[in-house]
Every structure is written in C-alpha cells, then in structure tokens.
XYZ file of C-alpha atoms in Angstrom:
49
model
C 201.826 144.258 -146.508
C 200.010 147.364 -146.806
C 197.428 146.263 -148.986
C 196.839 143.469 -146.576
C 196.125 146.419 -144.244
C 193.779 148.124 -145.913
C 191.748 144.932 -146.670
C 191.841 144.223 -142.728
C 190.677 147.899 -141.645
C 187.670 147.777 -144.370
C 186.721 144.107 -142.922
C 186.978 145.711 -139.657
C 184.622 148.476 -140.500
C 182.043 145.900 -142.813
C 181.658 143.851 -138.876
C 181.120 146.673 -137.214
C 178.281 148.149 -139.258
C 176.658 144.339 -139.191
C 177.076 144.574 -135.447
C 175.708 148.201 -135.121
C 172.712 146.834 -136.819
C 172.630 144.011 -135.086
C 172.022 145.754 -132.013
C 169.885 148.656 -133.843
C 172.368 151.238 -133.205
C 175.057 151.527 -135.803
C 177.365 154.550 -133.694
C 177.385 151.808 -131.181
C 178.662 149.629 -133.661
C 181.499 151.394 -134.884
C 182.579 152.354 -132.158
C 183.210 148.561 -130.594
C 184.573 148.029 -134.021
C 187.062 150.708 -134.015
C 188.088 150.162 -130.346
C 188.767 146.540 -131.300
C 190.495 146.743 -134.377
C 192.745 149.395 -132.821
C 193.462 146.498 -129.853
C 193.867 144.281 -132.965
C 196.024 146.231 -134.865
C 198.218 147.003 -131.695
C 198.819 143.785 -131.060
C 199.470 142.830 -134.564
C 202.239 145.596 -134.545
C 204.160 144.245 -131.559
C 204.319 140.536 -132.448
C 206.008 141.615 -135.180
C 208.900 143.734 -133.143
C-alpha cells in the first residue's frame, strides 16, 4: 500500500507541474496540486476507517 502511495503523490506532483505550465506559472501549479492531492489523500484516508 505504500508504494501505491508514493506512485500517487509523484502523479500528483507530474499534473501539477503540466498545469503550472499550462497556465504559465508553475508556483501556481503546485500549489492547486498540492491543495488537491491533500483533499484527495484525506478523503482516501477516511473511506478506509
């Protein structure tokens, strides 16, 4: 399960680069892509509670 993880976080972080330069401002970027995979990752952890 933890590998699975990791490979989620680093997708994660490869969309929000593309989406930082999407919109020609990559801090931008990461920082929707952080704040969502946190959400993600949050909810992820309760379902399985």
């Amino acid at each position: 399960m933890q590998k699975r993880k990791g490979i989620s976080v680093f997708m994660i972080l490869l969309i929000a680069l593309a989406f930082g330069y999407f919109i020609k401002n990559v801090k931008v970027g990461l920082v929707i892509g952080l704040t969502l995979g946190l959400l993600m990752s949050g909810l992820l952890s309760s379902r399985r509670k």
